[in-house]
Coordinates of C-alpha atoms in Angstrom, one line a residue:
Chain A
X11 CA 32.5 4.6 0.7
X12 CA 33.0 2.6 3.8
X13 CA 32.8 2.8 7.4
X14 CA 33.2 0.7 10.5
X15 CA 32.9 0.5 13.5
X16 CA 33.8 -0.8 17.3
X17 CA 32.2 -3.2 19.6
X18 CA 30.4 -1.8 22.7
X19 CA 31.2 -3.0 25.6
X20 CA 28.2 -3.3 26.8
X21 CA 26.4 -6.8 26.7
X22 CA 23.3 -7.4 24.3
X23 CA 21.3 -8.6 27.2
X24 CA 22.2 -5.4 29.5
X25 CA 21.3 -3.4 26.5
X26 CA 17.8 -4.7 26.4
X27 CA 17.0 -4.7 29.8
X28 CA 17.9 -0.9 29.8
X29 CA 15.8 -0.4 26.4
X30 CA 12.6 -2.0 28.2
X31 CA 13.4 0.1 31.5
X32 CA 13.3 3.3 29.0
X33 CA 10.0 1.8 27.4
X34 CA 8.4 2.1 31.0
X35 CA 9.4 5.4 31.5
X36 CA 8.1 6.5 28.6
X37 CA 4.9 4.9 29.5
X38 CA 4.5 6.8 32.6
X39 CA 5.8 10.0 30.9
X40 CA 9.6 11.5 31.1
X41 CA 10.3 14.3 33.8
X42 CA 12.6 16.7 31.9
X43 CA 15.8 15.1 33.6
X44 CA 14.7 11.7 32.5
X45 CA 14.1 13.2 29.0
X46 CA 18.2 14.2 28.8
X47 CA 19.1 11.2 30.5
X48 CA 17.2 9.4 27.9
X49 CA 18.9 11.1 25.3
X50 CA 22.6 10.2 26.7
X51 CA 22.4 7.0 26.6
X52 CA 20.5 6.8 23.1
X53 CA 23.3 8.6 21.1
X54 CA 26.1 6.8 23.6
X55 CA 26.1 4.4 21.4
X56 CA 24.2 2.8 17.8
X57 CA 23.0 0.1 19.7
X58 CA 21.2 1.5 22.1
X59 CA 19.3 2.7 19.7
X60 CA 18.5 -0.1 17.8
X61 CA 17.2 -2.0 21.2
X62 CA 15.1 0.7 22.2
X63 CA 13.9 0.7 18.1
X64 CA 13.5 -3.2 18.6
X65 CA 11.6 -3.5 22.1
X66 CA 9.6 -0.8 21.2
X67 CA 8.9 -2.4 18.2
X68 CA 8.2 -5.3 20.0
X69 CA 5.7 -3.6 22.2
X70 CA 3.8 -2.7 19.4
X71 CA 3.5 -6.5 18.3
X72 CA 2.1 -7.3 21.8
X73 CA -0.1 -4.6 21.1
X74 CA -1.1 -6.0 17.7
X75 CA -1.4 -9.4 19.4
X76 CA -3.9 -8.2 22.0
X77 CA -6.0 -6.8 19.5
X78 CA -5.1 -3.3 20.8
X79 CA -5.3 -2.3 16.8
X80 CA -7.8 -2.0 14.3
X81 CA -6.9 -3.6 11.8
X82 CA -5.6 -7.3 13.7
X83 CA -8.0 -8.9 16.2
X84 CA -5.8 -11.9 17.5
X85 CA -6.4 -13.1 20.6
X86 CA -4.3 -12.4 23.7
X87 CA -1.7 -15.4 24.2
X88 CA 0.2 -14.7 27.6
X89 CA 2.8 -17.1 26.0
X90 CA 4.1 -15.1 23.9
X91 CA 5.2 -12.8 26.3
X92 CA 7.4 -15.6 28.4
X93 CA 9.4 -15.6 24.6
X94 CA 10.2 -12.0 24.8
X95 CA 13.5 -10.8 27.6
X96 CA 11.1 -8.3 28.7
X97 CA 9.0 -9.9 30.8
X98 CA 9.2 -7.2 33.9
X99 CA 7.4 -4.8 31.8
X100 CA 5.0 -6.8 30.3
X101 CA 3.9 -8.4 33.4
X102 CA 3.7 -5.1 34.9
X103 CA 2.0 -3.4 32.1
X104 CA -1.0 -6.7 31.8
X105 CA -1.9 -5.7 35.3
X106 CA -2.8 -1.9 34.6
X107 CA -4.0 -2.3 31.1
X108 CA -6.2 -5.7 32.2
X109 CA -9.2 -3.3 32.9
X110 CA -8.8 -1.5 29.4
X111 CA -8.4 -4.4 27.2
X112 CA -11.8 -5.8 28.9
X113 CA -13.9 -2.1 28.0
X114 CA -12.1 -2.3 24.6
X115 CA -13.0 -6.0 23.8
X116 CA -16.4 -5.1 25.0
X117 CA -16.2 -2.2 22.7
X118 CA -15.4 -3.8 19.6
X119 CA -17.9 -6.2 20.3
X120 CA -20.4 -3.8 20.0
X121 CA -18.3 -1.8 17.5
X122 CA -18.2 -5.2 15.0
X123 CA -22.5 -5.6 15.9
X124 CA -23.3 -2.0 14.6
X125 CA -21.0 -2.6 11.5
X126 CA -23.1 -5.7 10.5
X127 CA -26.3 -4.0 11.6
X128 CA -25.4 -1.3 9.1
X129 CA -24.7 -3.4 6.3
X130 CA -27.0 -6.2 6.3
X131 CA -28.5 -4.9 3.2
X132 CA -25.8 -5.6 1.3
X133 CA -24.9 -8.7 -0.7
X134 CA -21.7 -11.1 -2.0
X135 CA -18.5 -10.3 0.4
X136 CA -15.1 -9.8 -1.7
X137 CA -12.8 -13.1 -1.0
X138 CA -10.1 -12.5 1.9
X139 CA -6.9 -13.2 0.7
X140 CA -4.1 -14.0 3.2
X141 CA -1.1 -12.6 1.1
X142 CA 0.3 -9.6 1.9
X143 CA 0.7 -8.5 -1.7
X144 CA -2.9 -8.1 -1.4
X145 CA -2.7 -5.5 1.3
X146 CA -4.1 -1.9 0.2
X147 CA -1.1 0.2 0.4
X148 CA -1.2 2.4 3.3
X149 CA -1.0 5.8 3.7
X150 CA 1.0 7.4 7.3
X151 CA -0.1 11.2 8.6
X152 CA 2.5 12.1 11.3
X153 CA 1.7 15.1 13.9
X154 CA 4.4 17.9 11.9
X155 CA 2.4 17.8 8.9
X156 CA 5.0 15.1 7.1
X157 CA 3.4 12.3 5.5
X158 CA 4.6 8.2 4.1
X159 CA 3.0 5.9 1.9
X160 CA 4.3 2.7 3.2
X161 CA 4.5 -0.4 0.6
X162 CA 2.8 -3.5 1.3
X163 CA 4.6 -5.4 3.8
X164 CA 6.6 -2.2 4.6
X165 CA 6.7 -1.6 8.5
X166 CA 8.1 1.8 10.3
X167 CA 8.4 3.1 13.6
X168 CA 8.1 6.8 14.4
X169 CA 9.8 8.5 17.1
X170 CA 9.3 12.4 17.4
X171 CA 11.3 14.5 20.3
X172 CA 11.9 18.2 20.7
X173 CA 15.0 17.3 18.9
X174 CA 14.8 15.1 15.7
X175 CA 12.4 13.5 14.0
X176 CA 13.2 10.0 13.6
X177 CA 11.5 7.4 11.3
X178 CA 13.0 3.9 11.7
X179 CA 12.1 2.0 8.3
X180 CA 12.4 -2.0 9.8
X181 CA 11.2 -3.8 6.6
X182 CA 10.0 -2.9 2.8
X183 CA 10.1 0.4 1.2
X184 CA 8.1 3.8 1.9
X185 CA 7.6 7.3 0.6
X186 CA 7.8 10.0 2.4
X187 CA 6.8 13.7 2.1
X188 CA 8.3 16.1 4.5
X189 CA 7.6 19.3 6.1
X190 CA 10.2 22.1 6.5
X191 CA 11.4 22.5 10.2
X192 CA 15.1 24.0 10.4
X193 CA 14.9 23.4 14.1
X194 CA 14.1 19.4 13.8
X195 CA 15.4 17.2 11.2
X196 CA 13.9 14.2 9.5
X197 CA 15.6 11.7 9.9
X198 CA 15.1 7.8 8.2
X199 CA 17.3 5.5 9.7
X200 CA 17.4 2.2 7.8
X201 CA 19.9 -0.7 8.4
X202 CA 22.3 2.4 10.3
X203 CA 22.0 4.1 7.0
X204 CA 21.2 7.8 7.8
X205 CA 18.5 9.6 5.3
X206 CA 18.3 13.4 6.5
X207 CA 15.7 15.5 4.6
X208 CA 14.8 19.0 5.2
X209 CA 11.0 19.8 3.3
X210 CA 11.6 17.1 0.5
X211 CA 10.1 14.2 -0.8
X212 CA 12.0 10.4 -1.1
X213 CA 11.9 6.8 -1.4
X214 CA 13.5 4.3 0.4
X215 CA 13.5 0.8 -0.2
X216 CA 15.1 -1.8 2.4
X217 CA 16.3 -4.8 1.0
X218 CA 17.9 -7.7 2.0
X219 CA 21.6 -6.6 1.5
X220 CA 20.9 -2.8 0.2
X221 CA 19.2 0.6 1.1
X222 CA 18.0 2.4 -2.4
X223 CA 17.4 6.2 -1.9
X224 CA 15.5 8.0 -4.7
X225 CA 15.1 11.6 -4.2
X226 CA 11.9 13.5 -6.2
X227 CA 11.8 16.7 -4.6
X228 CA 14.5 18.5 -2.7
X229 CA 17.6 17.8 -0.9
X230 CA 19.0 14.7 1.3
X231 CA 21.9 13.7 3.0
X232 CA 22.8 9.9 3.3
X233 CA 25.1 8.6 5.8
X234 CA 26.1 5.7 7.9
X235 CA 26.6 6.3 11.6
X236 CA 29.7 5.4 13.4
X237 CA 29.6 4.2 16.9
X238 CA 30.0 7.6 18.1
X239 CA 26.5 8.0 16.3
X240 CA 28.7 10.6 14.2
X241 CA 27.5 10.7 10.4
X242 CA 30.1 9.4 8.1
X243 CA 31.1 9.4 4.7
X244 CA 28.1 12.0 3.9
X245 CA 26.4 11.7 0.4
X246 CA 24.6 14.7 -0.9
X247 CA 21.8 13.9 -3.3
X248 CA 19.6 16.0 -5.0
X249 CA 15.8 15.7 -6.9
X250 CA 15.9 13.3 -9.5
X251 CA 19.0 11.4 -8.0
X252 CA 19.0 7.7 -6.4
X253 CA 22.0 6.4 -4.1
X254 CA 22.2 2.1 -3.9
X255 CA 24.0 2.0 -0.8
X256 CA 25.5 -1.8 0.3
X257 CA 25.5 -2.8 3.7
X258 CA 28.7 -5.1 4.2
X259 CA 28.7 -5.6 8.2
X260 CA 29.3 -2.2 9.8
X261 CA 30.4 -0.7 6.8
X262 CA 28.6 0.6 3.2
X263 CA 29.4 1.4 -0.4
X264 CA 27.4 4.2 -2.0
X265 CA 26.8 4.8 -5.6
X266 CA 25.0 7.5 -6.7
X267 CA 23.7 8.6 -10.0
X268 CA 20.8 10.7 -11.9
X269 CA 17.7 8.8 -12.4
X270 CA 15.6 9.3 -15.3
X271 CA 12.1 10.4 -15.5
X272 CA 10.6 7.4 -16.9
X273 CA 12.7 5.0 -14.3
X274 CA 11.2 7.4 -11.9
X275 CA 7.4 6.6 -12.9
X276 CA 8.8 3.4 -12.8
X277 CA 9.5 3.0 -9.5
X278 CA 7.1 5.2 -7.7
X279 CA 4.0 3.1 -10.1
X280 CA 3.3 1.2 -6.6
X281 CA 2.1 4.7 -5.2
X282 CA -1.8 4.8 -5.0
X283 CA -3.9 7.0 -7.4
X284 CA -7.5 7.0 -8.3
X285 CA -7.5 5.4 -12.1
X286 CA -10.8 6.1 -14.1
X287 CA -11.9 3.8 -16.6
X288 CA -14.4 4.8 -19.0
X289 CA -16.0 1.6 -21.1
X290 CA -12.7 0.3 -20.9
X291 CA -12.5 -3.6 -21.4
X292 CA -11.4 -5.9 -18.9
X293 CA -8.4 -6.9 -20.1
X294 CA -7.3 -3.1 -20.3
X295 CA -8.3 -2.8 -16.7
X296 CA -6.6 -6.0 -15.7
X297 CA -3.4 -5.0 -17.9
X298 CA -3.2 -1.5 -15.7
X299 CA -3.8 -3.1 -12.3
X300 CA -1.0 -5.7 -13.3
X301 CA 1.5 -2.9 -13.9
X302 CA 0.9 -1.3 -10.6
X303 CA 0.4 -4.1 -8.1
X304 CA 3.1 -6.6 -7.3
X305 CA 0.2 -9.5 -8.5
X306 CA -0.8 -10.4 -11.6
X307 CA -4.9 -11.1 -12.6
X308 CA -4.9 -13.7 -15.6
X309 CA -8.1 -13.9 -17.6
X310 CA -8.4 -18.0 -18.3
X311 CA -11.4 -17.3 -20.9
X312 CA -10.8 -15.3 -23.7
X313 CA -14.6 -14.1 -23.7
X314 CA -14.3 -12.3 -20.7
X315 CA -11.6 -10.0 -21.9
X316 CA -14.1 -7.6 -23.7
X317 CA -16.3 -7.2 -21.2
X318 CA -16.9 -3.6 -20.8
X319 CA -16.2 -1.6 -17.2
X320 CA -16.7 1.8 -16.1
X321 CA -15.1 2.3 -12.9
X322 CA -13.0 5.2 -10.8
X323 CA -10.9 2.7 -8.3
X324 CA -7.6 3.2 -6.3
X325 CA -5.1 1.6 -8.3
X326 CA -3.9 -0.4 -4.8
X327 CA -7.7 -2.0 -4.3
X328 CA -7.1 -5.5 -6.6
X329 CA -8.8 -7.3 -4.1
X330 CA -12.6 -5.2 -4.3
X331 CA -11.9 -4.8 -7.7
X332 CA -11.4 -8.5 -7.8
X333 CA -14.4 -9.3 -5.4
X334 CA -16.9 -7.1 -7.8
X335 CA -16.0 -8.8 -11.0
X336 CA -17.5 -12.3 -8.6
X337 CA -20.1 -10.5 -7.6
X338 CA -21.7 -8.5 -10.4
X339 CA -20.0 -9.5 -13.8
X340 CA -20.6 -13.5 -13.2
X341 CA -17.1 -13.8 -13.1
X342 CA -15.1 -16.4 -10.8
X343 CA -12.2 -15.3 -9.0
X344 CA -9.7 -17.8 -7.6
X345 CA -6.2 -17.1 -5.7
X346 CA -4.0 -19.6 -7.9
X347 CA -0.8 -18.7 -5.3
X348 CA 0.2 -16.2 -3.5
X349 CA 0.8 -14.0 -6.2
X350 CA -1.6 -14.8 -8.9
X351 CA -5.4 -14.5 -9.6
X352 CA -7.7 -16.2 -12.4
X353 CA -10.3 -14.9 -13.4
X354 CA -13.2 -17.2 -15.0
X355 CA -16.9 -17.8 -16.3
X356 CA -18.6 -18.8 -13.1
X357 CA -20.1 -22.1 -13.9
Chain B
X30 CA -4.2 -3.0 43.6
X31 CA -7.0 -0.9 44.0
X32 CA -8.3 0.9 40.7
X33 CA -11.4 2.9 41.5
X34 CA -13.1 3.1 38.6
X35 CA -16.4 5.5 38.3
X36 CA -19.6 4.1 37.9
X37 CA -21.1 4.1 34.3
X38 CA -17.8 4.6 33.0
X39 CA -17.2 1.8 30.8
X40 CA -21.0 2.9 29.6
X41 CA -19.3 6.1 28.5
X42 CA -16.5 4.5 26.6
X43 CA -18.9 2.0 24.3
X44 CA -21.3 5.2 23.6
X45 CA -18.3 7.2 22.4
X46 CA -17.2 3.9 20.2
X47 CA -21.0 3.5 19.4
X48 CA -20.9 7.5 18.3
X49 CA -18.0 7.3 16.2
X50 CA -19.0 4.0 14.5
X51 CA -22.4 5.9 13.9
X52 CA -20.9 9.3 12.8
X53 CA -19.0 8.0 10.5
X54 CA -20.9 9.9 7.8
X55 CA -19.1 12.2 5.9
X56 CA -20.6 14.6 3.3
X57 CA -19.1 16.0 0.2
X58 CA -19.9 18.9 -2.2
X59 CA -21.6 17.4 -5.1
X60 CA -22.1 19.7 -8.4
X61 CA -23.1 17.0 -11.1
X62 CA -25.9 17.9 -14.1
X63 CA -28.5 15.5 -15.3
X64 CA -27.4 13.8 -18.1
X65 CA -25.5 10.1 -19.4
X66 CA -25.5 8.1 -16.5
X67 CA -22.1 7.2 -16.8
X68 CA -20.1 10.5 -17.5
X69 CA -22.8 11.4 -14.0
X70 CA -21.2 8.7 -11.8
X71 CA -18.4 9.0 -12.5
X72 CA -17.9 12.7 -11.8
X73 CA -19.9 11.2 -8.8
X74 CA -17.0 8.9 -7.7
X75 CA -14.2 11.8 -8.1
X76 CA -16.0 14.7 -6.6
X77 CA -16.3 12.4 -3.5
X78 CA -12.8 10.4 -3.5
X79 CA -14.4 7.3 -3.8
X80 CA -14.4 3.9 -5.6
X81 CA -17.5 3.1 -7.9
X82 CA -18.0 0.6 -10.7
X83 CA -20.5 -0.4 -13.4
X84 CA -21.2 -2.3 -16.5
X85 CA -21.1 0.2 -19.2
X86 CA -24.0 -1.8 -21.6
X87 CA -26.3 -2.1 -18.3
X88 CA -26.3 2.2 -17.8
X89 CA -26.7 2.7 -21.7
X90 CA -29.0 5.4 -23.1
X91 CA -30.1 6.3 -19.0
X92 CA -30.0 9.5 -17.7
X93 CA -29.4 10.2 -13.8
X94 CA -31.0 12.9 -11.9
X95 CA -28.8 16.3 -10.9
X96 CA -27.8 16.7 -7.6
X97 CA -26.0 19.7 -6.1
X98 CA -25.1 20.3 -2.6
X99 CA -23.1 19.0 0.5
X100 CA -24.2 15.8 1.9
X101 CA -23.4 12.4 2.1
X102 CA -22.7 9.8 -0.9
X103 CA -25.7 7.7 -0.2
X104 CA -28.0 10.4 -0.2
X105 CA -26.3 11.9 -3.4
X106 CA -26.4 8.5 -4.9
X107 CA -30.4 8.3 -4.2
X108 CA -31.3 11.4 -5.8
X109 CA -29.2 10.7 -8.8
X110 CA -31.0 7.7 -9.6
X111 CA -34.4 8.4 -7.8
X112 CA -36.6 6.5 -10.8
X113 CA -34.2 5.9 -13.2
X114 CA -34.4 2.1 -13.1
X115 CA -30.7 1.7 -11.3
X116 CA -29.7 1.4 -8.0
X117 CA -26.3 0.8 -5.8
X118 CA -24.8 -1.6 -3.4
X119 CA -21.9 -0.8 -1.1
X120 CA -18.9 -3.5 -0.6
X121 CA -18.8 -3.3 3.3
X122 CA -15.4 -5.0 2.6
X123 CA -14.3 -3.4 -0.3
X124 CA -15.8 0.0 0.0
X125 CA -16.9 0.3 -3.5
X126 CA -20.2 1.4 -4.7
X127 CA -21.9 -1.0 -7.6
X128 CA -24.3 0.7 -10.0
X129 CA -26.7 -1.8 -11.1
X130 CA -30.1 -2.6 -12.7
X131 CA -33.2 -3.0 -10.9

C-alpha cells in the first residue's frame, strides 16, 4: 500500500513560528474559540501537526534542561535557547517562571538533604551507568485510565483534547493498554503512520526506516495520513496480528500477517515483571536477565557461577541487581561497553 | 513586572516538598507465618511489590518471626527478624532490600 502526498505551501519557518504562538496559548489556557481555531489549523495540514509535536517536544527538553524534572538535574544554559527558532516564547516564558525555578531549586535542595538524611545508614551505592540500555523501563499512567510501558530509550508525547486522544511515539518502541471511550479515539501517530485503538492493547516499535504494529488484545486500524489529514490505505488488524509498515518518503507499504504465540513472548520479553528466584545459581539468574534486557552480564570466573541467590527482582532492574552482587556477594562488577557487564572475584 | 508574591510562601512550597519527601511511607497488608526464612521473605517481597535479595547458604536452617497486618515494609521487615540473627539494608539507589547476617 502506498500513499503520497503534496507540499504545503506554507514555509517551514512560518510553520514553527505559528506552532510556538500555539504553545503560548496553551500556556495561558485556550478560550473555547481559540480551542476551534486551534483545531483548524492542526488538521489543515500534516505539518502543522508535526511542528506543534516538535516545539512542544522541544519545550519539554528546556524543561528537562532546567531541571524542571525529576529524574534530570542539568543546569540551566540560557544558550541553548538562542539555538532553538523559538526564542519569543522562551524569553517570555524565563521571565514568569524565573521566580519558580528559584522555589524549586531551593526545593530540591532540601528535597536531595532529607533523602541523604534518610539513608545515611545505608552502605555500598550501585555503580551509575551512563548507557541508556541501563535505564529501568518505564511505566506511563495517562488521565482516561489508558496506560504504556515505554522501552528504554523510547520517548512519547501525549496530547489529550475533548476530541482524540493522541499519543505521538518520536523514538523507540512502547506498549500500550487502552481504555474504551467510543466518544475519543486513541490514536498513536508514528512517522505519519496512524494506529487507532478502541479498548485494546498494542506494540509499536519505531525504527529507523519501519513502524512494526503487534496487536495482543483487540482491534486497530493502521493508516497513513494524507495531507488532507485523511486516513489512507486503512489496514484492519486483529489480536495476535503484527503489520511492518515501510516508510518510503510520504508514502508506506504494509504487510500484515498472524504472529505466533511464542514470537509474541518473544517480542513483548522486554516488558517488566517481578521474576522470583529461589536458591537459583547465578548463572541461571544472569542467563534470565540476559534474555530480557537488551545487555548482557558475563561471568569471567567460572566459580562464581554457582553461587546460590534468592531474590524477587523486576526483571528491568540489571543495574541494582548488578550493584548487590558488589556489594554483598564480593563480586566485582565492571561496565566492559556500553552494552556489556563482567562480573568477577573482587580482589 | 511586578509579581506580588505572599509572604511565607516559598516557606509553604518547601514544607509541602519536605511532606511528601517525608510521607513517602507506604504500608502494605502483610499475612506471612513463622517459618524458613527464605520461603518468609520472599512472600515478604511479593505481598509488598518489592525487590529483595539474599544469599540462600547465609538464611539456612533460620526461622523469621510472623507478621500480619498493614504497615510499612521496614516495620514488617523488623518484626520478622526481631532476634533471628539477620537483618536488612535498603539500596537508596536501587531500591532493593538485602537480607544479611549480623
Amino acid at each position: 500500500m502506498k500513499n503520497t502526498g503534496n507540499r504545503s505551501d506554507l514555509s517551514d519557518t512560518a510553520r514553527e513560528q505559528t506552532a510556538a504562538e500555539w504553545i503560548v496559548k496553551h500556556e495561558y489556557g485556550l478560550t473555547a474559540e481559540q480551542q476551534d481555531e486551534f483545531l483548524d489549523w492542526l488538521t489543515e495540514d500534516p505539518k502543522n501537526r508535526q511542528a506543534y509535536i516538535t516545539q512542544s517536544w522541544a519545550w519539554g527538553e528546556i524543561d528537562r534542561l532546567a531541571g524542571l524534572q525529576k529524574t534530570d538535574h542539568a543546569p540551566v544554559n540560557s544558550n541553548l535557547f538562542d539555538e532553538i527558532e523559538i526564542k519569543p516564547f522562551y524569553r517570555k516564558h524565563a521571565i514568569t517562571m524565573s521566580i519558580g525555578i528559584v522555589a524549586m531549586a531551593a526545593s530540591l535542595l532540601l528535597f536531595i538533604g532529607l533523602f541523604i538524611f534518610e539513608n545515611t545508614k545505608q552502605t555500598p551505592q550501585t555503580k551509575e551507568s551512563t548507557s541508556v540500555v541501563f535505564n529501568r523501563i518505564e511505566k506511563q499512567q495517562f488521565d482516561d485510565g489508558s496506560s504504556a510501558i515505554l522501552n528504554r530509550g523510547a520517548v512519547v508525547s501525549v496530547e489529550y483534547t475533548a476530541e482524540i486522544r493522541l499519543v505521538q511515539l518520536l523514538k523507540g518502541e512502547a506498549s500500550f493498554n487502552i481504555e474504551e471511550d467510543i466518544n475519543r479515539p486513541f490514536i498513536v501517530e508514528v512517522k505519519g503512520v496512524h494506529v487507532r485503538a478502541v479498548g485494546t492493547q498494542f506494540n509499536v516499535k519505531l525504527s529507523d526506516e519501519s513502524v512494526d504494529v503487534i496487536v495482543t488484545e483487540g482491534v486497530v486500524a493502521v493508516s497513513m495520513q494524507n495531507t488532507d489529514n485523511a486516513g489512507v490505505g486503512e489496514s484492519i488488524l486483529e489480536a495476535h496480528h503484527r503489520a511492518n509498515i515501510e516508510i518510503q518518503g510520504e508514502s508506506m507499504d504494509v504487510s500484515v500477517g498472524v504472529i505466533e504465540e511464542v514470537e509474541l513472548a518473544e517480542e513483548l520479553q522486554w516488558h517488566p515483571v517481578l521474576l522470583e528466584f529461589d536458591n537459583a545459581s547465578l548463572i541461571e539468574i544472569i542467563a534470565e536477565l540476559n534474555t530480557r534486557n537488551e545487555i548482557e552480564i558475563i561471568i569471567a570466573d567460572p566459580s562464581l557461577e554457582s553461587i546460590r541467590i534468592s531474590s524477587v527482582i523486576w526483571s528491568d532492574n540489571v543495574v541494582g541487581f548488578v550493584g548487590l552482587l558488589d556489594s554483598y556477594f564480593n563480586i566485582d562488577a565492571k561496565q566492559l561497553d556500553p552494552q556489556t557487564i563482567v562480573l568477577d572475584n573482587q580482589k | 513586572m511586578n509579581v506580588v508574591v505572599p509572604r511565607f510562601s516559598y516557606l509553604i512550597i518547601f514544607g509541602l516538598f519536605a511532606l511528601t519527601c517525608c510521607s513517602n511511607k507506604q504500608s502494605y497488608e502483610f499475612d506471612i507465618g513463622a517459618g524458613d526464612s527464605g520461603i518468609a521473605l520472599r512472600q515478604f517481597a511479593l505481598q509488598a511489590n518489592i525487590e529483595i535479595i539474599f544469599n540462600s547458604g547465609d538464611l539456612e536452617g533460620i526461622s523469621t518471626n510472623s507478621v500480619r497486618g498493614k504497615m510499612h515494609p521496614n516495620v514488617a521487615l523488623d518484626k520478622m527478624l526481631k532476634n533471628t540473627g539477620l537483618h536488612y539494608k535498603k539500596e537508596s539507589q536501587s531500591n532493593v532490600y538485602a537480607i544479611v547476617r549480623k
